Amino acid sequence: MPHCRQRLVRPRALGLPLFLLLTLLLGACQEARRDDAARVKTTARRPTRAELLRQDSLRVDSVARVGGQLPGAILPEQRIVAFYGSATHKTMGVLGQYPKDEMLRRLDQQVQAWRRADPAQPIRPALHMVAVIAQRDAGPDGKYRELQPDSVIRRMIRWGHAHQCLVFLDVQVGLSNLQAELPRLAPYLQDSIVHLGIDPEFSMKSGRRPGTEVGEFDAADINYARQFLARLVSRHRLPPKVLVVHRFRQDMITNYRKIKLDPRVQVVMHMDGWGTPGVKRSSYRKYIRAEPVQYAGIKIFFKNDLKMDKSRLMTPREVAALRPDPLYIQYQ
């Protein structure tokens, strides 16, 4: 059988050589890609602030879901030891009771006592200043509270920077509310060392004058403060903020289970009742251990804790033995 050879037919391209046709097609494709890139470049825009915040929020949500922490978080790796009071009112606490150098010396002594009691836990000293103070008088707007002068607040922040201390600005809203008061503190809270405290004792939702009864915050109030701080953290790319919520009675905080967490804000429920060591342990169990939120704290009163017969101050070792572990310790 004769061997058959298949005849190969060379393609034609309208009279042009094949290699020339391929060259023209390749050049056209490259030109089209350059045109597309140019269009993308001319229409590209920077993300808006809202879009950037949303990106941060999505990242924060993912961190929260895995129980992680953001860089720069203070708790739980460190314990905060704070002096509380007002730089302009000596009777409000140890912070304003002594001249600056003496106050800082006493704070350092307290920090050293904590380091001896619990050497494994690093300590961050702090200055906890009441920036919005509840008043007996209604004031011009009838809100029974007063914002401390800008010069006083900034002086406290300068002390914090100079002596490696955190600074907490505390808010007693009176007949005002957090929505009205916190924005006034935003310029200070943009500083990475400045954190926030809110005091339900002087949140007078009943409309009565501060000091006539114990006030309250709802979970919605605490969530507002948390969200306010979280937005500052995202907008200014700050490390997480600490939010201290004072508490010494159950009815001071309502709907605690509805308090929402966010890794941009570390929430401390702070037992600030006074009394004997036994009374303070009991209050800690009732209001901190029984109704947990995130982190725990406790206050030691240099004077009020000694008012009862045979009372004494709890030692750092005794406080450190409480459960949950108190990571924010305040002295007044």
PDB file of N, CA and C in Angstrom, residues 48-109:
ATOM      1  N   THR A  48     -12.589  58.062  51.231  1.00  0.00           N
ATOM      2  CA  THR A  48     -13.077  59.080  52.146  1.00  0.00           C
ATOM      3  C   THR A  48     -12.783  58.667  53.580  1.00  0.00           C
ATOM      4  N   ARG A  49     -12.903  59.626  54.483  1.00  0.00           N
ATOM      5  CA  ARG A  49     -12.684  59.312  55.902  1.00  0.00           C
ATOM      6  C   ARG A  49     -13.656  58.244  56.377  1.00  0.00           C
ATOM      7  N   ALA A  50     -14.903  58.328  55.926  1.00  0.00           N
ATOM      8  CA  ALA A  50     -15.894  57.325  56.340  1.00  0.00           C
ATOM      9  C   ALA A  50     -15.496  55.933  55.866  1.00  0.00           C
ATOM     10  N   GLU A  51     -14.954  55.853  54.627  1.00  0.00           N
ATOM     11  CA  GLU A  51     -14.537  54.552  54.108  1.00  0.00           C
ATOM     12  C   GLU A  51     -13.344  54.004  54.889  1.00  0.00           C
ATOM     13  N   LEU A  52     -12.409  54.891  55.245  1.00  0.00           N
ATOM     14  CA  LEU A  52     -11.269  54.442  56.035  1.00  0.00           C
ATOM     15  C   LEU A  52     -11.711  53.957  57.407  1.00  0.00           C
ATOM     16  N   LEU A  53     -12.650  54.689  58.019  1.00  0.00           N
ATOM     17  CA  LEU A  53     -13.160  54.258  59.315  1.00  0.00           C
ATOM     18  C   LEU A  53     -13.864  52.923  59.200  1.00  0.00           C
ATOM     19  N   ARG A  54     -14.588  52.734  58.096  1.00  0.00           N
ATOM     20  CA  ARG A  54     -15.274  51.460  57.904  1.00  0.00           C
ATOM     21  C   ARG A  54     -14.263  50.326  57.755  1.00  0.00           C
ATOM     22  N   GLN A  55     -13.157  50.588  57.016  1.00  0.00           N
ATOM     23  CA  GLN A  55     -12.118  49.568  56.892  1.00  0.00           C
ATOM     24  C   GLN A  55     -11.536  49.220  58.256  1.00  0.00           C
ATOM     25  N   ASP A  56     -11.297  50.271  59.074  1.00  0.00           N
ATOM     26  CA  ASP A  56     -10.798  50.017  60.424  1.00  0.00           C
ATOM     27  C   ASP A  56     -11.809  49.224  61.232  1.00  0.00           C
ATOM     28  N   SER A  57     -13.088  49.558  61.077  1.00  0.00           N
ATOM     29  CA  SER A  57     -14.123  48.853  61.826  1.00  0.00           C
ATOM     30  C   SER A  57     -14.172  47.387  61.440  1.00  0.00           C
ATOM     31  N   LEU A  58     -14.045  47.103  60.154  1.00  0.00           N
ATOM     32  CA  LEU A  58     -14.055  45.711  59.719  1.00  0.00           C
ATOM     33  C   LEU A  58     -12.868  44.964  60.316  1.00  0.00           C
ATOM     34  N   ARG A  59     -11.705  45.637  60.339  1.00  0.00           N
ATOM     35  CA  ARG A  59     -10.530  45.004  60.945  1.00  0.00           C
ATOM     36  C   ARG A  59     -10.765  44.763  62.432  1.00  0.00           C
ATOM     37  N   VAL A  60     -11.341  45.759  63.108  1.00  0.00           N
ATOM     38  CA  VAL A  60     -11.618  45.622  64.535  1.00  0.00           C
ATOM     39  C   VAL A  60     -12.613  44.505  64.782  1.00  0.00           C
ATOM     40  N   ASP A  61     -13.646  44.419  63.945  1.00  0.00           N
ATOM     41  CA  ASP A  61     -14.629  43.348  64.101  1.00  0.00           C
ATOM     42  C   ASP A  61     -13.950  41.990  64.009  1.00  0.00           C
ATOM     43  N   SER A  62     -13.032  41.832  63.060  1.00  0.00           N
ATOM     44  CA  SER A  62     -12.371  40.539  62.902  1.00  0.00           C
ATOM     45  C   SER A  62     -11.486  40.238  64.102  1.00  0.00           C
ATOM     46  N   VAL A  63     -10.840  41.275  64.653  1.00  0.00           N
ATOM     47  CA  VAL A  63     -10.026  41.075  65.853  1.00  0.00           C
ATOM     48  C   VAL A  63     -10.903  40.657  67.018  1.00  0.00           C
ATOM     49  N   ALA A  64     -12.056  41.318  67.157  1.00  0.00           N
ATOM     50  CA  ALA A  64     -12.955  41.000  68.266  1.00  0.00           C
ATOM     51  C   ALA A  64     -13.463  39.574  68.170  1.00  0.00           C
ATOM     52  N   ARG A  65     -13.737  39.105  66.956  1.00  0.00           N
ATOM     53  CA  ARG A  65     -14.295  37.762  66.800  1.00  0.00           C
ATOM     54  C   ARG A  65     -13.317  36.685  67.249  1.00  0.00           C
ATOM     55  N   VAL A  66     -12.037  36.933  67.102  1.00  0.00           N
ATOM     56  CA  VAL A  66     -11.059  35.924  67.513  1.00  0.00           C
ATOM     57  C   VAL A  66     -10.531  36.197  68.916  1.00  0.00           C
ATOM     58  N   GLY A  67     -11.105  37.204  69.591  1.00  0.00           N
ATOM     59  CA  GLY A  67     -10.695  37.500  70.955  1.00  0.00           C
ATOM     60  C   GLY A  67      -9.316  38.101  71.057  1.00  0.00           C
ATOM     61  N   GLY A  68      -8.858  38.758  70.002  1.00  0.00           N
ATOM     62  CA  GLY A  68      -7.517  39.317  70.001  1.00  0.00           C
ATOM     63  C   GLY A  68      -7.472  40.730  70.529  1.00  0.00           C
ATOM     64  N   GLN A  69      -6.275  41.320  70.480  1.00  0.00           N
ATOM     65  CA  GLN A  69      -6.069  42.679  70.937  1.00  0.00           C
ATOM     66  C   GLN A  69      -5.351  43.475  69.868  1.00  0.00           C
ATOM     67  N   LEU A  70      -5.555  44.777  69.912  1.00  0.00           N
ATOM     68  CA  LEU A  70      -4.874  45.666  68.990  1.00  0.00           C
ATOM     69  C   LEU A  70      -3.532  46.098  69.581  1.00  0.00           C
ATOM     70  N   PRO A  71      -2.587  46.481  68.731  1.00  0.00           N
ATOM     71  CA  PRO A  71      -1.274  46.914  69.235  1.00  0.00           C
ATOM     72  C   PRO A  71      -1.415  48.100  70.186  1.00  0.00           C
ATOM     73  N   GLY A  72      -0.611  48.092  71.235  1.00  0.00           N
ATOM     74  CA  GLY A  72      -0.617  49.191  72.187  1.00  0.00           C
ATOM     75  C   GLY A  72      -1.605  49.058  73.320  1.00  0.00           C
ATOM     76  N   ALA A  73      -2.370  47.958  73.375  1.00  0.00           N
ATOM     77  CA  ALA A  73      -3.333  47.772  74.461  1.00  0.00           C
ATOM     78  C   ALA A  73      -2.606  47.663  75.798  1.00  0.00           C
ATOM     79  N   ILE A  74      -3.143  48.326  76.821  1.00  0.00           N
ATOM     80  CA  ILE A  74      -2.508  48.327  78.140  1.00  0.00           C
ATOM     81  C   ILE A  74      -2.884  47.088  78.937  1.00  0.00           C
ATOM     82  N   LEU A  75      -4.162  46.751  78.926  1.00  0.00           N
ATOM     83  CA  LEU A  75      -4.679  45.623  79.708  1.00  0.00           C
ATOM     84  C   LEU A  75      -4.769  44.388  78.828  1.00  0.00           C
ATOM     85  N   PRO A  76      -4.587  43.200  79.403  1.00  0.00           N
ATOM     86  CA  PRO A  76      -4.320  42.871  80.806  1.00  0.00           C
ATOM     87  C   PRO A  76      -2.838  42.716  81.137  1.00  0.00           C
ATOM     88  N   GLU A  77      -1.950  43.027  80.193  1.00  0.00           N
ATOM     89  CA  GLU A  77      -0.527  42.789  80.442  1.00  0.00           C
ATOM     90  C   GLU A  77       0.021  43.681  81.548  1.00  0.00           C
ATOM     91  N   GLN A  78      -0.577  44.872  81.728  1.00  0.00           N
ATOM     92  CA  GLN A  78      -0.092  45.808  82.736  1.00  0.00           C
ATOM     93  C   GLN A  78      -1.206  46.138  83.726  1.00  0.00           C
ATOM     94  N   ARG A  79      -0.816  46.519  84.925  1.00  0.00           N
ATOM     95  CA  ARG A  79      -1.770  46.996  85.933  1.00  0.00           C
ATOM     96  C   ARG A  79      -1.594  48.504  86.078  1.00  0.00           C
ATOM     97  N   ILE A  80      -2.701  49.215  86.162  1.00  0.00           N
ATOM     98  CA  ILE A  80      -2.681  50.668  86.309  1.00  0.00           C
ATOM     99  C   ILE A  80      -2.872  51.018  87.780  1.00  0.00           C
ATOM    100  N   VAL A  81      -2.006  51.871  88.316  1.00  0.00           N
ATOM    101  CA  VAL A  81      -2.133  52.387  89.679  1.00  0.00           C
ATOM    102  C   VAL A  81      -2.271  53.904  89.581  1.00  0.00           C
ATOM    103  N   ALA A  82      -3.427  54.428  90.002  1.00  0.00           N
ATOM    104  CA  ALA A  82      -3.773  55.826  89.754  1.00  0.00           C
ATOM    105  C   ALA A  82      -4.026  56.584  91.049  1.00  0.00           C
ATOM    106  N   PHE A  83      -3.683  57.878  91.037  1.00  0.00           N
ATOM    107  CA  PHE A  83      -4.107  58.825  92.069  1.00  0.00           C
ATOM    108  C   PHE A  83      -5.268  59.637  91.497  1.00  0.00           C
ATOM    109  N   TYR A  84      -6.326  59.795  92.312  1.00  0.00           N
ATOM    110  CA  TYR A  84      -7.573  60.419  91.866  1.00  0.00           C
ATOM    111  C   TYR A  84      -7.773  61.764  92.557  1.00  0.00           C
ATOM    112  N   GLY A  85      -8.429  62.683  91.856  1.00  0.00           N
ATOM    113  CA  GLY A  85      -8.807  63.941  92.475  1.00  0.00           C
ATOM    114  C   GLY A  85      -8.935  65.051  91.460  1.00  0.00           C
ATOM    115  N   SER A  86      -8.803  66.266  91.958  1.00  0.00           N
ATOM    116  CA  SER A  86      -8.892  67.456  91.121  1.00  0.00           C
ATOM    117  C   SER A  86      -7.718  68.363  91.438  1.00  0.00           C
ATOM    118  N   ALA A  87      -7.130  68.919  90.407  1.00  0.00           N
ATOM    119  CA  ALA A  87      -5.991  69.811  90.615  1.00  0.00           C
ATOM    120  C   ALA A  87      -6.407  71.121  91.271  1.00  0.00           C
ATOM    121  N   THR A  88      -7.706  71.423  91.282  1.00  0.00           N
ATOM    122  CA  THR A  88      -8.180  72.692  91.832  1.00  0.00           C
ATOM    123  C   THR A  88      -9.015  72.520  93.102  1.00  0.00           C
ATOM    124  N   HIS A  89      -9.279  71.273  93.529  1.00  0.00           N
ATOM    125  CA  HIS A  89     -10.089  71.023  94.721  1.00  0.00           C
ATOM    126  C   HIS A  89      -9.340  70.033  95.618  1.00  0.00           C
ATOM    127  N   LYS A  90      -8.751  70.528  96.693  1.00  0.00           N
ATOM    128  CA  LYS A  90      -7.933  69.676  97.558  1.00  0.00           C
ATOM    129  C   LYS A  90      -8.738  68.589  98.244  1.00  0.00           C
ATOM    130  N   THR A  91     -10.032  68.828  98.466  1.00  0.00           N
ATOM    131  CA  THR A  91     -10.840  67.865  99.217  1.00  0.00           C
ATOM    132  C   THR A  91     -11.318  66.691  98.373  1.00  0.00           C
ATOM    133  N   MET A  92     -11.096  66.721  97.064  1.00  0.00           N
ATOM    134  CA  MET A  92     -11.630  65.671  96.200  1.00  0.00           C
ATOM    135  C   MET A  92     -10.730  64.449  96.106  1.00  0.00           C
ATOM    136  N   GLY A  93      -9.524  64.539  96.628  1.00  0.00           N
ATOM    137  CA  GLY A  93      -8.660  63.369  96.544  1.00  0.00           C
ATOM    138  C   GLY A  93      -7.197  63.727  96.587  1.00  0.00           C
ATOM    139  N   VAL A  94      -6.380  62.690  96.637  1.00  0.00           N
ATOM    140  CA  VAL A  94      -4.949  62.847  96.843  1.00  0.00           C
ATOM    141  C   VAL A  94      -4.280  63.581  95.686  1.00  0.00           C
ATOM    142  N   LEU A  95      -4.876  63.551  94.510  1.00  0.00           N
ATOM    143  CA  LEU A  95      -4.258  64.187  93.343  1.00  0.00           C
ATOM    144  C   LEU A  95      -4.046  65.680  93.570  1.00  0.00           C
ATOM    145  N   GLY A  96      -5.007  66.344  94.232  1.00  0.00           N
ATOM    146  CA  GLY A  96      -4.882  67.774  94.483  1.00  0.00           C
ATOM    147  C   GLY A  96      -4.604  68.131  95.922  1.00  0.00           C
ATOM    148  N   GLN A  97      -4.450  67.127  96.761  1.00  0.00           N
ATOM    149  CA  GLN A  97      -4.260  67.369  98.192  1.00  0.00           C
ATOM    150  C   GLN A  97      -2.860  67.868  98.516  1.00  0.00           C
ATOM    151  N   TYR A  98      -1.887  67.482  97.698  1.00  0.00           N
ATOM    152  CA  TYR A  98      -0.488  67.824  97.960  1.00  0.00           C
ATOM    153  C   TYR A  98       0.079  68.627  96.791  1.00  0.00           C
ATOM    154  N   PRO A  99       1.164  69.373  97.040  1.00  0.00           N
ATOM    155  CA  PRO A  99       1.872  69.993  95.917  1.00  0.00           C
ATOM    156  C   PRO A  99       2.325  68.923  94.924  1.00  0.00           C
ATOM    157  N   LYS A 100       2.551  69.339  93.704  1.00  0.00           N
ATOM    158  CA  LYS A 100       2.838  68.401  92.620  1.00  0.00           C
ATOM    159  C   LYS A 100       3.951  67.413  92.974  1.00  0.00           C
ATOM    160  N   ASP A 101       5.101  67.902  93.396  1.00  0.00           N
ATOM    161  CA  ASP A 101       6.240  67.006  93.633  1.00  0.00           C
ATOM    162  C   ASP A 101       5.950  66.016  94.749  1.00  0.00           C
ATOM    163  N   GLU A 102       5.278  66.473  95.811  1.00  0.00           N
ATOM    164  CA  GLU A 102       4.939  65.576  96.907  1.00  0.00           C
ATOM    165  C   GLU A 102       3.925  64.529  96.454  1.00  0.00           C
ATOM    166  N   MET A 103       2.941  64.958  95.667  1.00  0.00           N
ATOM    167  CA  MET A 103       1.949  64.013  95.151  1.00  0.00           C
ATOM    168  C   MET A 103       2.608  62.953  94.286  1.00  0.00           C
ATOM    169  N   LEU A 104       3.506  63.351  93.403  1.00  0.00           N
ATOM    170  CA  LEU A 104       4.179  62.389  92.530  1.00  0.00           C
ATOM    171  C   LEU A 104       5.087  61.457  93.323  1.00  0.00           C
ATOM    172  N   ARG A 105       5.697  61.973  94.383  1.00  0.00           N
ATOM    173  CA  ARG A 105       6.534  61.115  95.229  1.00  0.00           C
ATOM    174  C   ARG A 105       5.682  60.039  95.904  1.00  0.00           C
ATOM    175  N   ARG A 106       4.515  60.427  96.395  1.00  0.00           N
ATOM    176  CA  ARG A 106       3.620  59.464  97.035  1.00  0.00           C
ATOM    177  C   ARG A 106       3.086  58.447  96.021  1.00  0.00           C
ATOM    178  N   LEU A 107       2.798  58.917  94.813  1.00  0.00           N
ATOM    179  CA  LEU A 107       2.349  57.988  93.772  1.00  0.00           C
ATOM    180  C   LEU A 107       3.440  56.963  93.478  1.00  0.00           C
ATOM    181  N   ASP A 108       4.676  57.424  93.377  1.00  0.00           N
ATOM    182  CA  ASP A 108       5.773  56.492  93.111  1.00  0.00           C
ATOM    183  C   ASP A 108       5.925  55.485  94.247  1.00  0.00           C
ATOM    184  N   GLN A 109       5.733  55.914  95.484  1.00  0.00           N
ATOM    185  CA  GLN A 109       5.788  54.983  96.616  1.00  0.00           C
ATOM    186  C   GLN A 109       4.719  53.903  96.484  1.00  0.00           C
TER     187      GLN A 109
END
